[in-house]
Every structure is written in structure tokens, then in C-alpha cells.
Coordinates of C-alpha atoms in Angstrom, one line a residue:
X20 CA -13.4 22.3 -49.0
X21 CA -12.4 22.4 -52.2
X22 CA -14.8 25.2 -53.1
X23 CA -13.5 27.3 -50.1
X24 CA -9.7 27.0 -51.4
X25 CA -11.0 27.8 -55.1
X26 CA -12.5 31.2 -53.8
X27 CA -9.7 32.1 -52.1
X28 CA -8.0 32.1 -55.6
X29 CA -10.5 34.5 -56.9
X30 CA -11.6 36.2 -54.2
X31 CA -10.0 39.1 -52.3
X32 CA -9.3 39.7 -48.5
X33 CA -13.2 41.2 -47.7
X34 CA -10.8 43.7 -44.8
X35 CA -9.2 45.0 -47.9
X36 CA -5.6 44.2 -46.8
X37 CA -3.8 42.1 -50.0
X38 CA -1.5 43.8 -52.2
X39 CA -1.8 47.5 -52.9
X40 CA -3.5 47.7 -56.5
X41 CA -2.4 50.6 -58.8
X42 CA -4.1 53.6 -59.7
X43 CA -5.6 53.3 -63.1
X44 CA -9.0 52.3 -63.7
X45 CA -11.1 50.3 -61.9
X46 CA -10.0 46.7 -62.4
X47 CA -12.3 44.2 -63.2
X48 CA -15.1 43.0 -60.9
X49 CA -13.1 39.5 -59.9
X50 CA -15.2 36.4 -60.3
X51 CA -17.0 33.5 -57.9
X52 CA -16.6 30.1 -59.3
X53 CA -19.4 29.2 -56.7
X54 CA -22.4 29.0 -59.4
X55 CA -20.3 26.7 -61.5
X56 CA -19.7 24.1 -58.3
X57 CA -23.6 24.6 -57.8
X58 CA -24.4 23.8 -60.8
X59 CA -22.2 20.6 -61.8
X60 CA -22.8 19.4 -57.9
X61 CA -26.8 19.6 -58.7
X62 CA -27.3 15.7 -58.9
X63 CA -25.7 15.6 -55.4
X64 CA -28.8 17.5 -54.0
X65 CA -31.0 16.1 -56.1
X66 CA -30.4 12.4 -55.2
X67 CA -30.8 13.6 -51.5
X68 CA -34.4 14.8 -52.0
X69 CA -35.0 11.6 -54.2
X70 CA -34.0 9.6 -50.8
X71 CA -35.5 12.6 -48.5
X72 CA -39.1 11.3 -50.4
X73 CA -38.3 8.2 -50.5
X74 CA -38.0 7.2 -46.7
X75 CA -41.0 9.2 -45.5
X76 CA -38.5 12.2 -44.2
X77 CA -41.0 15.0 -45.0
X78 CA -43.9 13.0 -43.7
X79 CA -42.2 12.3 -41.0
X80 CA -41.3 15.8 -39.3
X81 CA -44.3 17.8 -37.3
X82 CA -45.2 21.1 -36.8
X83 CA -42.6 21.3 -33.6
X84 CA -39.9 19.8 -35.8
X85 CA -38.1 16.9 -35.2
X86 CA -34.4 16.1 -34.1
X87 CA -32.2 13.9 -35.9
X88 CA -32.5 11.3 -33.6
X89 CA -36.0 10.9 -34.2
X90 CA -36.1 11.4 -37.5
X91 CA -34.0 8.2 -37.9
X92 CA -36.3 6.4 -35.8
X93 CA -38.9 7.2 -37.8
X94 CA -37.3 7.0 -41.2
X95 CA -35.2 3.2 -40.2
X96 CA -32.2 5.4 -40.8
X97 CA -28.7 5.4 -38.8
X98 CA -28.9 8.5 -37.1
X99 CA -25.7 10.4 -38.4
X100 CA -27.6 9.4 -41.9
X101 CA -30.9 11.4 -40.9
X102 CA -28.9 14.4 -40.1
X103 CA -26.5 14.3 -43.4
X104 CA -29.3 13.8 -45.1
X105 CA -31.6 17.0 -43.0
X106 CA -28.6 18.8 -43.0
X107 CA -27.8 18.9 -47.2
X108 CA -31.9 19.7 -47.3
X109 CA -31.2 22.7 -44.8
X110 CA -28.9 24.2 -47.5
X111 CA -31.8 24.1 -50.0
X112 CA -34.3 26.1 -48.0
X113 CA -36.8 22.4 -48.5
X114 CA -35.7 22.4 -44.7
X115 CA -35.3 24.5 -41.6
X116 CA -32.7 24.0 -38.8
X117 CA -33.4 25.3 -35.7
X118 CA -30.8 24.3 -33.1
X119 CA -31.2 20.1 -32.6
X120 CA -34.6 20.3 -34.4
X121 CA -35.3 19.9 -38.0
X122 CA -38.8 21.4 -39.4
X123 CA -40.1 21.5 -42.8
X124 CA -40.4 25.1 -45.2
X125 CA -43.6 25.8 -46.4
X126 CA -43.0 24.8 -49.6
X127 CA -42.2 21.6 -48.4
X128 CA -44.8 21.3 -46.1
X129 CA -47.3 22.1 -48.9
X130 CA -46.1 19.6 -51.5
X131 CA -43.7 16.6 -50.3
X132 CA -45.5 16.1 -46.9
X133 CA -48.5 14.6 -47.8
X134 CA -50.6 16.4 -45.8
X135 CA -51.0 19.8 -48.8
X136 CA -53.2 20.3 -51.3
X137 CA -50.4 19.0 -54.0
X138 CA -48.5 16.4 -53.2
X139 CA -45.4 16.3 -55.8
X140 CA -44.2 12.9 -54.2
X141 CA -44.9 10.9 -57.4
X142 CA -43.2 13.4 -59.3
X143 CA -39.7 12.5 -57.3
X144 CA -40.4 9.2 -58.0
X145 CA -40.3 8.9 -61.4
X146 CA -37.5 11.3 -61.4
X147 CA -35.5 9.4 -59.4
X148 CA -36.1 5.7 -61.0
X149 CA -36.2 6.6 -64.3
X150 CA -35.3 10.6 -65.4
X151 CA -32.2 10.0 -62.8
X152 CA -30.6 7.2 -64.7
X153 CA -31.6 8.3 -68.6
X154 CA -29.9 11.0 -68.0
X155 CA -26.3 9.8 -67.0
X156 CA -26.3 8.8 -70.7
X157 CA -27.4 12.3 -71.9
X158 CA -23.7 13.0 -74.2
X159 CA -25.5 9.9 -75.8
X160 CA -28.5 11.7 -77.1
X161 CA -27.5 15.4 -77.4
X162 CA -25.1 14.1 -80.4
X163 CA -27.2 11.8 -82.1
X164 CA -30.8 12.9 -81.2
X165 CA -32.0 9.7 -80.4
X166 CA -33.2 9.5 -76.8
X167 CA -31.5 7.1 -74.6
X168 CA -34.6 5.5 -71.9
X169 CA -34.1 2.3 -71.2
X170 CA -37.3 0.0 -71.3
X171 CA -39.5 0.5 -68.5
X172 CA -40.7 -1.7 -66.3
X173 CA -44.2 -1.7 -64.4
X174 CA -43.5 0.0 -61.5
X175 CA -41.1 2.7 -63.5
X176 CA -44.5 2.6 -66.2
X177 CA -46.5 3.7 -62.7
X178 CA -44.5 6.1 -61.9
X179 CA -44.0 7.5 -65.3
X180 CA -47.8 7.9 -65.9
X181 CA -48.3 9.5 -62.1
X182 CA -45.9 11.6 -62.7
X183 CA -47.4 12.4 -66.0
X184 CA -50.8 13.0 -64.3
X185 CA -49.8 15.1 -61.7
X186 CA -47.7 17.5 -64.5
X187 CA -51.0 17.4 -66.8
X188 CA -54.3 17.6 -64.3
X189 CA -54.5 21.3 -64.5
X190 CA -54.1 21.4 -68.5
X191 CA -56.4 18.9 -68.8
X192 CA -59.5 20.7 -66.6
X193 CA -57.9 23.7 -68.8
X194 CA -58.7 21.8 -71.8
X195 CA -62.4 21.1 -71.1
X196 CA -63.4 24.6 -71.0
X197 CA -60.9 25.7 -73.8
X198 CA -63.2 23.9 -76.2
X199 CA -66.4 22.9 -76.7
X200 CA -67.0 18.8 -77.3
X201 CA -70.9 19.1 -77.1
X202 CA -70.9 18.6 -81.4
X203 CA -69.1 15.4 -80.8
X204 CA -70.3 11.8 -80.7
X205 CA -66.9 9.6 -80.0
X206 CA -63.3 10.8 -79.2
X207 CA -60.0 8.8 -80.1
X208 CA -57.3 9.8 -76.9
X209 CA -54.3 9.1 -78.7
X210 CA -51.0 8.0 -76.2
X211 CA -53.6 8.6 -73.5
X212 CA -51.8 7.5 -70.5
X213 CA -54.0 6.5 -67.4
X214 CA -56.6 8.7 -68.9
X215 CA -56.0 12.1 -67.8
X216 CA -57.4 14.5 -70.4
X217 CA -59.8 11.7 -71.3
X218 CA -61.7 11.4 -68.0
X219 CA -62.9 14.8 -67.6
X220 CA -64.3 15.2 -70.9
X221 CA -66.4 12.1 -70.7
X222 CA -67.1 13.4 -66.8
X223 CA -68.3 16.8 -68.6
X224 CA -70.0 15.6 -71.9
X225 CA -72.2 12.7 -71.1
X226 CA -73.2 12.7 -75.1
X227 CA -69.8 11.0 -75.4
X228 CA -68.1 8.0 -75.6
X229 CA -64.4 7.7 -76.1
X230 CA -61.1 5.4 -77.3
X231 CA -58.2 5.3 -75.3
X232 CA -55.2 4.1 -77.4
X233 CA -51.7 3.8 -76.2
X234 CA -49.3 0.9 -76.1
X235 CA -50.3 -2.0 -74.9
X236 CA -48.0 -2.3 -71.7
X237 CA -49.7 1.8 -70.8
X238 CA -53.1 -0.1 -70.9
X239 CA -52.2 -2.6 -68.8
X240 CA -51.6 0.2 -66.0
X241 CA -54.5 2.3 -67.6
X242 CA -57.0 -1.2 -67.3
X243 CA -56.6 -1.1 -63.7
X244 CA -57.2 2.6 -62.9
X245 CA -60.7 2.7 -64.8
X246 CA -61.6 -0.7 -63.7
X247 CA -63.9 0.9 -61.1
X248 CA -64.5 3.8 -62.6
X249 CA -68.0 5.2 -63.4
X250 CA -67.0 6.3 -66.7
X251 CA -65.6 2.7 -67.5
X252 CA -68.6 1.5 -70.2
X253 CA -68.0 4.7 -71.7
X254 CA -64.5 4.2 -72.1
X255 CA -62.8 1.4 -74.4
X256 CA -59.0 0.8 -73.9
X257 CA -56.7 -0.3 -77.1
X258 CA -53.2 -1.4 -76.7
X259 CA -51.6 -0.9 -79.8
X260 CA -48.0 1.5 -81.4
X261 CA -49.2 4.5 -83.5
X262 CA -47.0 4.2 -85.8
X263 CA -47.1 0.2 -86.7
X264 CA -51.0 -0.9 -85.8
X265 CA -54.2 0.3 -87.3
X266 CA -56.0 3.1 -86.0
X267 CA -58.9 2.9 -84.7
X268 CA -61.7 4.8 -87.3
X269 CA -65.0 6.3 -86.7
X270 CA -63.9 9.2 -84.1
X271 CA -65.3 12.7 -84.5
X272 CA -62.0 14.6 -82.9
X273 CA -59.4 13.8 -82.3
X274 CA -57.0 14.4 -79.0
X275 CA -52.9 13.8 -78.7
X276 CA -52.0 15.7 -75.7
X277 CA -48.3 15.5 -74.7
X278 CA -47.3 13.2 -77.4
X279 CA -46.3 15.5 -80.6
X280 CA -42.9 16.4 -78.1
X281 CA -42.0 12.7 -77.5
X282 CA -41.2 12.9 -81.5
X283 CA -38.7 14.0 -84.3
X284 CA -40.6 16.2 -87.1
X285 CA -40.7 13.4 -89.6
X286 CA -41.8 10.9 -87.0
X287 CA -44.8 14.0 -85.9
X288 CA -45.1 14.2 -89.9
X289 CA -45.9 10.9 -90.4
X290 CA -48.8 11.0 -86.9
X291 CA -50.2 12.8 -88.6
X292 CA -50.6 11.4 -91.6
X293 CA -51.9 8.7 -90.2
X294 CA -54.5 10.1 -88.0
X295 CA -56.4 12.1 -91.4
X296 CA -56.7 9.0 -93.2
X297 CA -59.0 7.1 -89.9
X298 CA -60.8 10.8 -89.0
X299 CA -64.3 11.0 -89.3
X300 CA -65.7 13.3 -92.2
X301 CA -66.0 17.2 -90.3
X302 CA -63.8 15.5 -87.6
X303 CA -60.9 17.9 -85.6
X304 CA -57.6 17.2 -84.3
X305 CA -56.6 18.5 -81.2
X306 CA -53.0 18.8 -80.3
X307 CA -52.8 19.7 -76.6
X308 CA -48.4 20.8 -75.5
X309 CA -46.1 22.9 -74.8
X310 CA -45.2 25.1 -77.4
X311 CA -41.8 27.0 -77.4
X312 CA -41.9 30.5 -77.5
X313 CA -38.5 31.2 -78.8
X314 CA -38.9 35.1 -77.9
X315 CA -39.6 34.1 -74.2
X316 CA -39.6 30.0 -73.7
X317 CA -40.8 29.3 -70.5
X318 CA -38.9 27.6 -67.9
X319 CA -41.6 24.3 -68.0
X320 CA -40.5 24.0 -72.2
X321 CA -36.1 24.4 -71.2
X322 CA -36.3 21.5 -69.1
X323 CA -38.4 19.5 -71.2
X324 CA -36.9 19.8 -74.3
X325 CA -33.9 18.4 -72.6
X326 CA -36.1 15.5 -71.1
X327 CA -38.4 14.6 -73.9
X328 CA -35.0 13.8 -75.9
X329 CA -33.6 11.2 -73.2
X330 CA -36.8 9.4 -73.7
X331 CA -37.4 9.1 -77.6
X332 CA -35.6 12.0 -79.6
X333 CA -38.8 14.4 -78.9
X334 CA -38.5 18.2 -78.4
X335 CA -40.4 21.0 -77.5
X336 CA -41.9 22.8 -80.7
X337 CA -43.0 26.1 -81.7
X338 CA -46.5 26.3 -82.9
X339 CA -45.6 27.5 -86.2
X340 CA -43.1 24.3 -86.9
X341 CA -46.5 22.0 -86.5
X342 CA -49.0 24.2 -89.0
X343 CA -46.0 23.4 -91.2
X344 CA -46.4 19.2 -90.7
X345 CA -50.4 19.7 -90.9
X346 CA -50.2 21.6 -93.8
X347 CA -48.4 18.8 -95.2
X348 CA -50.4 16.2 -93.8
X349 CA -53.5 17.1 -95.3
X350 CA -55.1 19.5 -91.9
X351 CA -55.9 23.2 -91.4
X352 CA -55.6 24.8 -88.8
X353 CA -58.3 27.0 -86.8
X354 CA -57.4 28.1 -83.7
X355 CA -54.9 28.2 -81.1
X356 CA -56.0 28.5 -77.8
X357 CA -53.9 29.1 -74.8
X358 CA -54.0 26.9 -71.9
X359 CA -52.6 26.8 -68.6
X360 CA -48.5 28.1 -69.4
X361 CA -46.5 26.4 -70.8
X362 CA -48.8 24.5 -72.7
X363 CA -51.5 25.6 -75.6
X364 CA -54.6 24.1 -78.3
X365 CA -54.0 24.0 -81.3
X366 CA -57.2 22.9 -83.1
X367 CA -57.2 21.7 -87.0
X368 CA -59.9 20.1 -89.2
X369 CA -59.2 17.8 -92.4
X370 CA -58.6 19.3 -96.1
X371 CA -61.2 17.8 -98.3

């Protein structure tokens, strides 16, 4: 109602009636605040989407559609709540409304019902249980350039790592095809999460062994994920803080994937310096991240810059910035290769 009242203030009657307009230059186009109200109320739509995924609404919609009472019964909701939730999602285009029946839109069926080629519900769980509350303190983060995310529970760590794995699976596969690990013997996966990057590498190169390094609480989750994996015998898991604890030596290739964006330039310089101190002779450093193209920023890097700031004071960086950090810490860039957009691979070697 409020939006309709605002529009009546700004938008003239569509039948041409109203006060006469004097002759002269064409007046400036009248503005409509709908875009502003749409953006400002976006948090409501987002939360409706999260709730729908949580209660299994999309999975509850069959091909022929379902009425609000049917959705209510299947999702254990009051009928009025099921109808209100479905109507909100119809406005987004995620659901379609035909008479009394609601149907999944094609992309909803493919990615949110659990029956398609990709299940994006783990990402929604992360956004709902971790990111949503963190962005409530966005003003502090933008003013201070410091992260505002609270310490995560085990369930939230699971949600975060599952979401990261979902987002980066394509990039991890691309890395295996873009870089030849054949000459190497042992991989150090820095900030390796639940093994999204190192496991495809080990699977493609049977001569390799590896160490996955991450915070102890993350390694505890990773250990559960790889305990019965065929690659477990070739993968050591080490829980440590890369800025505080001694780093494991003896690795001739280091993978730092989706880590640089979590830290400030100063912290990244410190990290690169610590890695330089333990890399094997003639070793390689592989930096995989969402590199920002200042002339044509990818939509993911726009959103990522805000999310990484909220998490830990990070950002998305241009390749030129990273080259400066590498030069300052004893590394030399030898290649910059594209991966699935907006990701890219920067390959560096130690300067002797």
C-alpha cells in the first residue's frame, strides 16, 4: 500500500488527465521509486526463500503443482503461512501460480527441489544461518574494514564449508585441467576446507601425496568427510593457524585457493612470506581466487567483496596487486591462467 501511495505522488494518471502542462521543452521524465523499495525490501524476499528451502517447499511441489493446503500439509505449516510464503515466491518468479496450484519455475525445479543437476540448497543454508545475521552488522564492517562474523558453531562450519564446496567445485575441476601436477610429489593445500581442491588433484595424479592445512575446527569437519575416502591414505590433515603455528615443510607445490580474498593486503603479504620460508626448492605456488577486473567487474566479485569483508575484513583483489605482494615476499609470477569465471590461477615460483 505504501509503495502504491508513493507511486501516486510521482506517476501521472495513465489516461492523460490531470493538470495541463504548458508548452515548452519536454519535461524531465517522472521518476518511480519502485526500484528503491524493491532493493530495500529485498531482505524480506531473501528470508522467504531461505524459509522455503528450510521447510522443503520446493521439493514438496510435484510436476502437476500443489495447492496451498497440500503444501501446508507436506511442509508442516499453517495453511495461511504456506499461501503467504508461496505468494511471496510467485512475485520473485521462483514459483508459478496457476489457478489454485503452485508450480516450481524451471530453474527452481533444477536447482532447489533436490531433483535436478545441481542442488543449491546448501548455499541457501549458509546464507540463512551464517551470512544473514552477519550482514546485520554491515555498517561496522564498511566503516572499519574489519570482519564482523561471530565464531561459528559446528553446524555453521558445516554449512559454510558445504557452500564453499558447491561454489568452487567447477573451479577445482578446472585447476586440474589447467595446471600440470605431473612433475610434483607433495601438495600443501593451504586453507583447504573439506578437500574440495586437493581431492580432485589427488584423484588425477596418483603419484601425489598431500597435506590439507586449515583451522582445527575445520579440519575436524574435513576428517569426517574423508575418513572413508579412497584418497584418505594419501592425505594428511593438519589443524593449525597459518599466521601463528609452524607450517609443514617439504611440499613442492602449494595450493592457496579462495584464501587470499579472506584477508587484508597486509595479512596476505605475511602469509606469502611464511609460505616462501617453507616451500621446497624449485617449488610452485598456485593462487586460485576471484580476481577482480577493474574495467569489467564480474557480478560474483561485486557480491564477494562485501561478503569477504563481513567474514574477516577481506576483499577481491586485482592480479596486479597480488604481483606486488609476491615480488615483496620472494616470489616471481610465471603464469596467469583463466579458470571458470571469475576465478583465475596465478602461478609463482620462489626467487633463489
